[in-house]
mmCIF file of C-alpha atoms and ligand atoms in Angstrom:
data_model
loop_
_atom_site.group_PDB
_atom_site.id
_atom_site.type_symbol
_atom_site.label_atom_id
_atom_site.label_comp_id
_atom_site.label_asym_id
_atom_site.label_seq_id
_atom_site.Cartn_x
_atom_site.Cartn_y
_atom_site.Cartn_z
ATOM 1 C CA MET A 1 65.071 44.613 -87.034
ATOM 2 C CA ALA A 2 66.023 45.239 -83.401
ATOM 3 C CA VAL A 3 66.316 48.801 -82.817
ATOM 4 C CA LYS A 4 69.593 50.390 -81.820
ATOM 5 C CA ARG A 5 69.126 52.003 -78.345
ATOM 6 C CA ARG A 6 72.590 54.330 -77.245
ATOM 7 C CA PRO A 7 74.092 53.810 -73.925
ATOM 8 C CA ILE A 8 73.761 56.032 -71.733
ATOM 9 C CA ILE A 9 75.325 55.845 -67.848
ATOM 10 C CA ALA A 10 73.839 58.122 -65.331
ATOM 11 C CA GLY A 11 75.898 59.311 -62.203
ATOM 12 C CA ASN A 12 73.528 60.900 -59.456
ATOM 13 C CA TRP A 13 75.970 63.074 -57.536
ATOM 14 C CA LYS A 14 72.658 62.836 -54.642
ATOM 15 C CA MET A 15 73.268 65.456 -51.664
ATOM 16 C CA ASN A 16 77.433 65.913 -51.616
ATOM 17 C CA LEU A 17 79.978 67.790 -52.768
ATOM 18 C CA THR A 18 80.695 71.548 -52.386
ATOM 19 C CA HIS A 19 80.346 73.377 -55.731
ATOM 20 C CA LEU A 20 83.682 74.016 -56.030
ATOM 21 C CA GLU A 21 83.697 69.551 -55.483
ATOM 22 C CA ALA A 22 81.848 69.090 -58.239
ATOM 23 C CA ILE A 23 83.555 71.259 -60.405
ATOM 24 C CA GLN A 24 86.746 69.328 -59.543
ATOM 25 C CA VAL A 25 85.650 65.507 -60.119
ATOM 26 C CA VAL A 26 83.538 66.693 -63.783
ATOM 27 C CA GLN A 27 87.223 68.475 -64.538
ATOM 28 C CA LYS A 28 88.799 64.493 -63.909
ATOM 29 C CA LEU A 29 86.502 62.826 -65.227
ATOM 30 C CA SER A 30 86.876 64.608 -68.824
ATOM 31 C CA TYR A 31 90.243 63.532 -68.472
ATOM 32 C CA SER A 32 89.933 61.101 -67.824
ATOM 33 C CA LEU A 33 87.001 60.125 -70.898
ATOM 34 C CA ASP A 34 87.990 60.427 -74.968
ATOM 35 C CA LYS A 35 86.178 61.248 -78.487
ATOM 36 C CA LYS A 36 86.407 57.142 -78.348
ATOM 37 C CA ASP A 37 84.354 56.885 -74.619
ATOM 38 C CA TYR A 38 81.314 59.871 -75.289
ATOM 39 C CA ASP A 39 80.706 58.104 -79.253
ATOM 40 C CA ALA A 40 79.679 55.448 -77.317
ATOM 41 C CA THR A 41 77.886 55.831 -74.775
ATOM 42 C CA GLU A 42 75.816 58.822 -73.494
ATOM 43 C CA VAL A 43 77.238 60.238 -70.298
ATOM 44 C CA VAL A 44 75.511 62.545 -67.631
ATOM 45 C CA VAL A 45 76.188 63.845 -64.624
ATOM 46 C CA CYS A 46 73.236 65.195 -61.839
ATOM 47 C CA PRO A 47 75.059 67.017 -59.677
ATOM 48 C CA PRO A 48 73.188 68.864 -56.306
ATOM 49 C CA PHE A 49 70.604 71.714 -57.498
ATOM 50 C CA THR A 50 73.521 74.392 -55.832
ATOM 51 C CA ALA A 51 76.564 73.045 -58.942
ATOM 52 C CA LEU A 52 74.805 72.425 -61.666
ATOM 53 C CA ARG A 53 75.130 76.380 -62.934
ATOM 54 C CA SER A 54 79.411 76.186 -61.977
ATOM 55 C CA ILE A 55 79.397 72.600 -63.902
ATOM 56 C CA GLN A 56 77.148 73.848 -66.728
ATOM 57 C CA THR A 57 80.018 76.477 -67.712
ATOM 58 C CA VAL A 58 82.519 73.915 -67.140
ATOM 59 C CA LEU A 59 80.819 71.637 -69.156
ATOM 60 C CA GLU A 60 80.556 74.618 -71.793
ATOM 61 C CA ALA A 61 83.662 77.102 -71.563
ATOM 62 C CA ASP A 62 85.699 73.353 -71.805
ATOM 63 C CA ARG A 63 84.041 72.170 -74.657
ATOM 64 C CA ILE A 64 83.020 68.878 -72.681
ATOM 65 C CA PRO A 65 80.305 66.542 -74.464
ATOM 66 C CA ILE A 66 78.944 65.253 -71.140
ATOM 67 C CA ARG A 67 74.883 65.890 -70.172
ATOM 68 C CA LEU A 68 73.610 68.414 -67.393
ATOM 69 C CA GLY A 69 70.946 66.331 -65.764
ATOM 70 C CA ALA A 70 69.253 67.075 -62.643
ATOM 71 C CA GLN A 71 67.931 65.858 -58.881
ATOM 72 C CA ASN A 72 64.130 66.348 -59.238
ATOM 73 C CA CYS A 73 62.124 69.718 -59.809
ATOM 74 C CA HIS A 74 59.164 70.901 -59.032
ATOM 75 C CA TRP A 75 56.586 71.096 -61.719
ATOM 76 C CA GLU A 76 55.269 74.525 -62.052
ATOM 77 C CA GLU A 77 56.536 77.029 -64.074
ATOM 78 C CA ALA A 78 57.257 79.674 -60.871
ATOM 79 C CA GLY A 79 55.683 80.669 -58.310
ATOM 80 C CA ALA A 80 55.567 80.361 -53.931
ATOM 81 C CA PHE A 81 56.536 77.531 -54.247
ATOM 82 C CA THR A 82 59.319 78.302 -51.338
ATOM 83 C CA GLY A 83 62.243 75.833 -51.235
ATOM 84 C CA GLU A 84 61.963 74.463 -54.922
ATOM 85 C CA VAL A 85 63.147 75.068 -58.671
ATOM 86 C CA SER A 86 61.031 74.574 -61.096
ATOM 87 C CA PRO A 87 61.264 73.108 -64.634
ATOM 88 C CA THR A 88 62.227 76.159 -66.677
ATOM 89 C CA MET A 89 65.187 77.534 -64.245
ATOM 90 C CA LEU A 90 66.440 73.752 -65.148
ATOM 91 C CA ALA A 91 66.172 74.342 -69.098
ATOM 92 C CA LYS A 92 68.142 77.113 -68.869
ATOM 93 C CA LEU A 93 70.343 75.400 -67.492
ATOM 94 C CA GLN A 94 71.123 73.467 -70.771
ATOM 95 C CA VAL A 95 69.745 70.206 -68.075
ATOM 96 C CA THR A 96 69.028 68.001 -70.424
ATOM 97 C CA TYR A 97 67.731 65.197 -67.970
ATOM 98 C CA VAL A 98 66.065 65.519 -64.640
ATOM 99 C CA ILE A 99 65.178 62.138 -62.066
ATOM 100 C CA CYS A 100 61.693 61.360 -61.803
ATOM 101 C CA GLY A 101 60.881 59.495 -59.249
ATOM 102 C CA HIS A 102 63.765 58.022 -57.404
ATOM 103 C CA SER A 103 63.297 56.571 -54.255
ATOM 104 C CA GLU A 104 64.783 58.630 -52.132
ATOM 105 C CA ARG A 105 62.180 60.761 -53.130
ATOM 106 C CA ARG A 106 59.566 58.346 -52.708
ATOM 107 C CA HIS A 107 60.395 56.857 -49.230
ATOM 108 C CA VAL A 108 62.724 59.281 -48.258
ATOM 109 C CA PHE A 109 60.714 62.116 -48.741
ATOM 110 C CA GLY A 110 56.581 60.955 -49.080
ATOM 111 C CA GLU A 111 56.310 61.507 -53.613
ATOM 112 C CA ASP A 112 53.466 59.888 -54.151
ATOM 113 C CA TYR A 113 52.874 58.872 -58.292
ATOM 114 C CA ALA A 114 50.820 61.586 -59.163
ATOM 115 C CA THR A 115 53.766 63.750 -57.527
ATOM 116 C CA VAL A 116 56.266 61.846 -60.645
ATOM 117 C CA ASN A 117 54.150 62.170 -62.614
ATOM 118 C CA ARG A 118 52.851 66.197 -62.325
ATOM 119 C CA LYS A 119 56.952 65.738 -62.053
ATOM 120 C CA VAL A 120 57.515 64.328 -65.722
ATOM 121 C CA LEU A 121 54.635 66.105 -67.644
ATOM 122 C CA ALA A 122 56.296 68.647 -66.538
ATOM 123 C CA VAL A 123 59.890 68.029 -68.010
ATOM 124 C CA ILE A 124 58.821 67.026 -71.307
ATOM 125 C CA ALA A 125 57.125 70.319 -71.342
ATOM 126 C CA HIS A 126 60.142 72.019 -70.677
ATOM 127 C CA GLY A 127 61.963 70.410 -73.698
ATOM 128 C CA MET A 128 64.101 68.181 -71.006
ATOM 129 C CA THR A 129 63.802 64.048 -70.792
ATOM 130 C CA PRO A 130 63.272 62.194 -67.156
ATOM 131 C CA ILE A 131 64.671 59.841 -66.151
ATOM 132 C CA LEU A 132 61.966 58.786 -65.027
ATOM 133 C CA CYS A 133 62.744 55.926 -61.660
ATOM 134 C CA VAL A 134 60.502 52.975 -60.758
ATOM 135 C CA GLY A 135 61.773 49.744 -58.643
ATOM 136 C CA GLU A 136 61.049 47.578 -55.506
ATOM 137 C CA THR A 137 61.458 47.358 -51.622
ATOM 138 C CA VAL A 138 63.348 43.683 -50.894
ATOM 139 C CA GLU A 139 59.000 43.284 -49.122
ATOM 140 C CA GLN A 140 57.364 43.680 -52.135
ATOM 141 C CA ARG A 141 60.506 41.343 -53.658
ATOM 142 C CA ASP A 142 59.314 38.950 -50.977
ATOM 143 C CA ALA A 143 56.161 38.903 -51.999
ATOM 144 C CA GLY A 144 56.539 38.294 -55.314
ATOM 145 C CA GLU A 145 54.903 41.967 -56.262
ATOM 146 C CA THR A 146 57.999 43.529 -58.408
ATOM 147 C CA GLU A 147 56.027 43.069 -61.801
ATOM 148 C CA SER A 148 53.378 44.669 -60.850
ATOM 149 C CA VAL A 149 54.548 47.441 -58.846
ATOM 150 C CA VAL A 150 56.693 48.440 -61.409
ATOM 151 C CA ARG A 151 54.368 47.964 -64.399
ATOM 152 C CA SER A 152 52.043 50.230 -62.407
ATOM 153 C CA GLN A 153 55.484 53.358 -61.113
ATOM 154 C CA LEU A 154 55.522 53.538 -64.821
ATOM 155 C CA SER A 155 50.863 53.749 -65.759
ATOM 156 C CA ALA A 156 50.704 56.068 -63.549
ATOM 157 C CA GLY A 157 54.709 57.692 -63.994
ATOM 158 C CA LEU A 158 53.657 58.685 -67.837
ATOM 159 C CA GLN A 159 50.230 59.130 -67.686
ATOM 160 C CA LYS A 160 48.771 61.498 -69.739
ATOM 161 C CA VAL A 161 52.331 61.711 -71.642
ATOM 162 C CA ASP A 162 52.461 62.487 -75.598
ATOM 163 C CA ALA A 163 52.784 59.627 -77.215
ATOM 164 C CA ALA A 164 55.689 61.036 -80.367
ATOM 165 C CA ALA A 165 57.697 61.936 -76.353
ATOM 166 C CA VAL A 166 57.658 58.680 -75.040
ATOM 167 C CA PRO A 167 60.792 57.314 -77.289
ATOM 168 C CA THR A 168 62.886 59.522 -76.213
ATOM 169 C CA LEU A 169 62.605 59.151 -72.303
ATOM 170 C CA VAL A 170 64.869 56.849 -69.832
ATOM 171 C CA VAL A 171 63.823 54.616 -66.818
ATOM 172 C CA ALA A 172 65.746 53.881 -64.362
ATOM 173 C CA TYR A 173 64.974 49.851 -62.619
ATOM 174 C CA GLU A 174 66.497 50.502 -58.924
ATOM 175 C CA PRO A 175 65.280 48.167 -56.915
ATOM 176 C CA VAL A 176 65.526 49.871 -53.456
ATOM 177 C CA TRP A 177 67.342 46.832 -51.269
ATOM 178 C CA ALA A 178 70.231 47.151 -54.145
ATOM 179 C CA ILE A 179 70.460 51.262 -53.791
ATOM 180 C CA GLY A 180 73.367 51.643 -51.968
ATOM 181 C CA THR A 181 73.925 48.551 -49.634
ATOM 182 C CA GLY A 182 75.862 47.376 -52.049
ATOM 183 C CA ARG A 183 74.165 44.515 -53.013
ATOM 184 C CA ASN A 184 73.318 44.180 -56.681
ATOM 185 C CA ALA A 185 70.551 42.731 -57.698
ATOM 186 C CA GLU A 186 72.263 39.966 -60.319
ATOM 187 C CA PRO A 187 71.843 40.190 -63.973
ATOM 188 C CA THR A 188 69.820 38.689 -64.806
ATOM 189 C CA ASP A 189 67.009 39.342 -62.711
ATOM 190 C CA ALA A 190 67.299 42.640 -63.656
ATOM 191 C CA ASN A 191 66.782 41.784 -67.649
ATOM 192 C CA GLU A 192 63.809 39.994 -67.185
ATOM 193 C CA VAL A 193 61.617 42.651 -64.546
ATOM 194 C CA ILE A 194 62.546 45.322 -67.144
ATOM 195 C CA ALA A 195 61.626 42.989 -70.371
ATOM 196 C CA HIS A 196 57.864 43.274 -67.690
ATOM 197 C CA ILE A 197 58.654 46.421 -68.088
ATOM 198 C CA ARG A 198 58.868 47.156 -72.088
ATOM 199 C CA ALA A 199 56.250 45.282 -71.880
ATOM 200 C CA GLU A 200 54.162 47.729 -70.060
ATOM 201 C CA VAL A 201 55.389 50.755 -71.813
ATOM 202 C CA ASP A 202 54.182 48.737 -75.405
ATOM 203 C CA SER A 203 51.049 48.295 -73.616
ATOM 204 C CA LEU A 204 50.751 52.052 -72.872
ATOM 205 C CA PHE A 205 52.671 53.854 -75.939
ATOM 206 C CA PRO A 206 52.530 50.842 -78.499
ATOM 207 C CA GLY A 207 55.605 50.290 -80.557
ATOM 208 C CA SER A 208 57.790 52.699 -78.295
ATOM 209 C CA GLY A 209 58.728 50.097 -75.432
ATOM 210 C CA GLU A 210 61.428 48.347 -77.728
ATOM 211 C CA GLU A 211 63.067 51.897 -77.757
ATOM 212 C CA VAL A 212 63.317 53.269 -74.106
ATOM 213 C CA ARG A 213 65.758 53.628 -73.369
ATOM 214 C CA VAL A 214 66.846 51.389 -69.472
ATOM 215 C CA GLN A 215 69.256 52.033 -66.966
ATOM 216 C CA TYR A 216 69.797 49.400 -64.521
ATOM 217 C CA GLY A 217 71.214 51.019 -60.651
ATOM 218 C CA GLY A 218 71.435 49.856 -57.348
ATOM 219 C CA SER A 219 75.668 49.178 -56.152
ATOM 220 C CA VAL A 220 76.291 49.821 -59.877
ATOM 221 C CA LYS A 221 80.471 49.667 -60.091
ATOM 222 C CA SER A 222 83.346 48.971 -62.237
ATOM 223 C CA GLY A 223 83.703 45.671 -60.748
ATOM 224 C CA ASN A 224 79.715 44.536 -62.178
ATOM 225 C CA ILE A 225 78.627 46.902 -64.751
ATOM 226 C CA ALA A 226 80.131 44.845 -67.880
ATOM 227 C CA SER A 227 77.706 41.767 -66.735
ATOM 228 C CA PHE A 228 74.716 44.278 -66.506
ATOM 229 C CA MET A 229 75.745 45.784 -69.798
ATOM 230 C CA GLU A 230 76.268 42.294 -71.599
ATOM 231 C CA GLN A 231 72.058 41.861 -70.514
ATOM 232 C CA PRO A 232 70.298 43.367 -74.337
ATOM 233 C CA GLY A 233 67.365 44.819 -72.440
ATOM 234 C CA ILE A 234 69.824 47.364 -70.059
ATOM 235 C CA ASP A 235 71.186 50.570 -72.413
ATOM 236 C CA GLY A 236 73.401 51.885 -69.352
ATOM 237 C CA ALA A 237 72.730 52.405 -66.165
ATOM 238 C CA LEU A 238 72.461 55.396 -62.970
ATOM 239 C CA VAL A 239 75.295 54.893 -60.495
ATOM 240 C CA GLY A 240 74.705 56.148 -56.954
ATOM 241 C CA GLY A 241 78.195 56.190 -54.452
ATOM 242 C CA ALA A 242 80.614 54.963 -57.453
ATOM 243 C CA SER A 243 80.243 57.895 -59.699
ATOM 244 C CA LEU A 244 81.250 60.174 -57.038
ATOM 245 C CA ASP A 245 85.229 58.670 -57.718
ATOM 246 C CA PRO A 246 85.201 60.643 -60.932
ATOM 247 C CA GLU A 247 88.356 57.836 -62.072
ATOM 248 C CA GLU A 248 85.677 55.132 -60.959
ATOM 249 C CA PHE A 249 83.286 56.497 -63.076
ATOM 250 C CA ALA A 250 85.505 57.099 -65.265
ATOM 251 C CA ARG A 251 86.330 52.736 -65.735
ATOM 252 C CA ILE A 252 82.401 52.331 -65.659
ATOM 253 C CA VAL A 253 81.672 54.316 -68.311
ATOM 254 C CA ARG A 254 83.953 52.913 -70.461
ATOM 255 C CA TYR A 255 83.228 48.617 -69.370
ATOM 256 C CA ARG A 256 83.445 47.236 -72.662
HETATM 257 P P1 PGA B 1 74.204 53.345 -55.773
HETATM 258 O O1 PGA B 1 72.933 54.308 -56.333
HETATM 259 O O2 PGA B 1 74.871 53.359 -57.236
HETATM 260 O O3 PGA B 1 75.238 53.615 -54.881
HETATM 261 O O4 PGA B 1 73.783 51.590 -54.976
HETATM 262 C C1 PGA B 1 72.085 53.938 -57.107
HETATM 263 C C2 PGA B 1 70.962 55.735 -57.011
HETATM 264 O O5 PGA B 1 70.530 55.329 -55.802
HETATM 265 O O6 PGA B 1 70.343 55.710 -58.296
#
C-alpha cells in the first residue's frame, strides 16, 4: 500500500527580517491562509533566532497553526560556546523543526558531515525534528556525482540516529546551484534524485524510505510549486526568498 505523506512547506527566512518585521509577515501570512490550507499542508516558518520568541507568542496568542522552525542550532545543551544557541533553548520556545546542514551552513560556514550529524542527533534528542538538507554543487552535478553526494550526505547525517525516529524526519533536497539563483531544478530531475534519497534512507533504515518526507528546495515560487508537488516523490518545499513575501508564500502554500 502506498504511504500517504502529509505535504510540508517551510519558509526559510535566512538572515532577514527584524523581530518586528517578522511579526508582520507571519500575521499577514495567517490572514491569507485558512483551515482548509492548514488541513491540507503543514506550514512552517523558520525565522532568525532573534524573532523566534516573538513569532512563538503571536502563533500561540492567535492560535495560528503554523509550526515554528529554527535555521540552525548547536549540539550541546549549554556551555562555553559564545554566540551559539542550544537545542534546549529552542525546544523551550516550542520549536518543532530545525534545519540541519543547509548548504549555506556547509559551504559558507564550513560545517562538515560530523557537525551536521551532531546537530541532527541533538535535535532529535530534544524532541524536535531535523530538516536535513542535502544537495550537490554545480561541479558535482557536471561530474555526474549527484547521486553519490546526496547518498554520502545522508549516511553521514543520519549516523547513530535511532531507527524509530527516522520515519518522522524531513529531508530537503536542495541542489546548491538552484538556491537563490532563480534557476530551479527540473521537477522530474528532482524527483529522480529524491528516489535515490529514499533508496539510501531505506538501505540505512529498512522500511523508512517511503515514510520520510522529502522536500525540494531551490528557487521555488508560486509559478513553479505545482510542478514540483505533482511529482510522486516530492512532499513539499523549503522556500527561501519567496517566503519573505507573505502573499507570495501563501500562494505557494495554496498551490493546489
Ligand atoms: P531559495 O532558497 O528559495 O531562495 O532558492 C532555498 C533555501 O535556501 O532553502
